[in-house]
């Protein structure tokens, strides 16, 4: 499969402009993604199976759900040195 064919397949499958698909392929090649695989293998076995499609509604819902668990997320533990920089007045909530 040629670069043009791979680019066209990405554009068609993801519903993106050819120019964006070309950038994806160029960056994959520049980043060494295709050194152990043929371009077709990279497309079918690595790239397409790992694509996640999130529409605006799905993204919005994900953000809302993330905010719902924020109060239960682990707080970072600051070390002694960091605590001293703040005058020892660090309180974890």
Short mmCIF file of C-alpha atoms in Angstrom, two decimals:
data_model
loop_
_atom_site.label_atom_id
_atom_site.label_comp_id
_atom_site.label_asym_id
_atom_site.label_seq_id
_atom_site.Cartn_x
_atom_site.Cartn_y
_atom_site.Cartn_z
CA UNK A 1 0.00 0.00 0.00
CA UNK A 2 1.45 3.37 -0.99
CA UNK A 3 1.63 6.48 1.19
CA UNK A 4 -1.13 8.03 -0.92
CA UNK A 5 -3.39 5.00 -0.39
CA UNK A 6 -2.72 4.98 3.36
CA UNK A 7 -3.39 8.71 3.56
CA UNK A 8 -6.65 8.33 1.63
CA UNK A 9 -7.78 5.46 3.85
CA UNK A 10 -7.07 7.47 7.01
CA UNK A 11 -8.92 10.50 5.63
CA UNK A 12 -11.92 8.39 4.61
CA UNK A 13 -12.04 6.27 7.79
CA UNK A 14 -11.67 9.18 10.20
CA UNK A 15 -13.59 11.70 8.12
CA UNK A 16 -10.74 14.20 8.12
CA UNK A 17 -9.19 16.31 5.34
CA UNK A 18 -6.47 14.69 3.20
CA UNK A 19 -3.98 17.29 4.44
CA UNK A 20 -4.50 16.22 8.06
CA UNK A 21 -4.17 12.56 7.11
CA UNK A 22 -0.94 13.35 5.27
CA UNK A 23 0.46 15.01 8.40
CA UNK A 24 -0.42 11.92 10.47
CA UNK A 25 1.43 9.63 8.06
CA UNK A 26 4.42 11.98 7.79
CA UNK A 27 4.73 12.20 11.57
CA UNK A 28 4.40 8.43 11.96
CA UNK A 29 7.25 7.93 9.51
CA UNK A 30 9.39 10.69 11.08
CA UNK A 31 8.74 9.25 14.55
CA UNK A 32 9.88 5.79 13.54
CA UNK A 33 6.45 4.20 13.87
CA UNK A 34 6.89 2.36 10.58
CA UNK A 35 10.41 1.00 11.01
CA UNK A 36 9.36 -2.43 12.28
CA UNK A 37 6.20 -2.66 10.18
CA UNK A 38 5.14 -1.91 6.65
CA UNK A 39 3.01 1.20 6.28
CA UNK A 40 -0.04 -1.00 5.75
CA UNK A 41 0.69 -3.04 8.90
CA UNK A 42 1.15 0.16 10.89
CA UNK A 43 -2.21 1.43 9.61
CA UNK A 44 -4.20 -1.78 10.18
CA UNK A 45 -2.49 -3.13 13.32
CA UNK A 46 -1.35 -0.05 15.21
CA UNK A 47 -3.02 3.17 14.10
CA UNK A 48 -6.65 2.36 13.32
CA UNK A 49 -7.22 -0.05 16.25
CA UNK A 50 -5.97 2.63 18.64
CA UNK A 51 -8.09 5.50 17.34
CA UNK A 52 -10.74 6.74 19.72
CA UNK A 53 -13.57 8.82 18.30
CA UNK A 54 -15.11 11.28 20.72
CA UNK A 55 -17.77 13.65 19.45
CA UNK A 56 -18.61 16.95 21.11
CA UNK A 57 -21.38 15.40 23.21
CA UNK A 58 -19.13 12.57 24.39
CA UNK A 59 -16.31 14.97 25.23
CA UNK A 60 -18.68 17.21 27.18
CA UNK A 61 -20.00 14.25 29.17
CA UNK A 62 -16.46 13.05 29.91
CA UNK A 63 -15.55 16.49 31.28
CA UNK A 64 -18.67 16.58 33.46
CA UNK A 65 -17.93 13.10 34.82
CA UNK A 66 -14.33 14.10 35.58
CA UNK A 67 -15.57 17.07 37.60
CA UNK A 68 -17.90 14.80 39.57
CA UNK A 69 -14.99 12.74 40.92
CA UNK A 70 -12.62 15.65 41.54
CA UNK A 71 -13.40 15.79 45.26
CA UNK A 72 -12.42 12.11 45.60
CA UNK A 73 -9.18 12.37 43.61
CA UNK A 74 -5.97 11.82 45.52
CA UNK A 75 -4.34 15.00 46.74
CA UNK A 76 -0.62 15.38 46.02
CA UNK A 77 1.61 14.90 49.04
CA UNK A 78 4.16 17.65 49.33
CA UNK A 79 7.58 16.81 50.73
CA UNK A 80 9.24 18.49 53.69
CA UNK A 81 11.28 20.80 51.45
CA UNK A 82 8.17 22.04 49.66
CA UNK A 83 6.38 22.46 52.98
CA UNK A 84 9.26 24.53 54.35
CA UNK A 85 9.17 26.80 51.32
CA UNK A 86 5.62 27.68 52.29
CA UNK A 87 6.54 28.32 55.93
CA UNK A 88 5.40 24.90 57.11
CA UNK A 89 1.76 25.91 56.72
CA UNK A 90 0.76 23.20 54.26
CA UNK A 91 -2.54 21.55 55.11
CA UNK A 92 -3.99 18.71 53.09
CA UNK A 93 -7.70 18.89 52.59
#
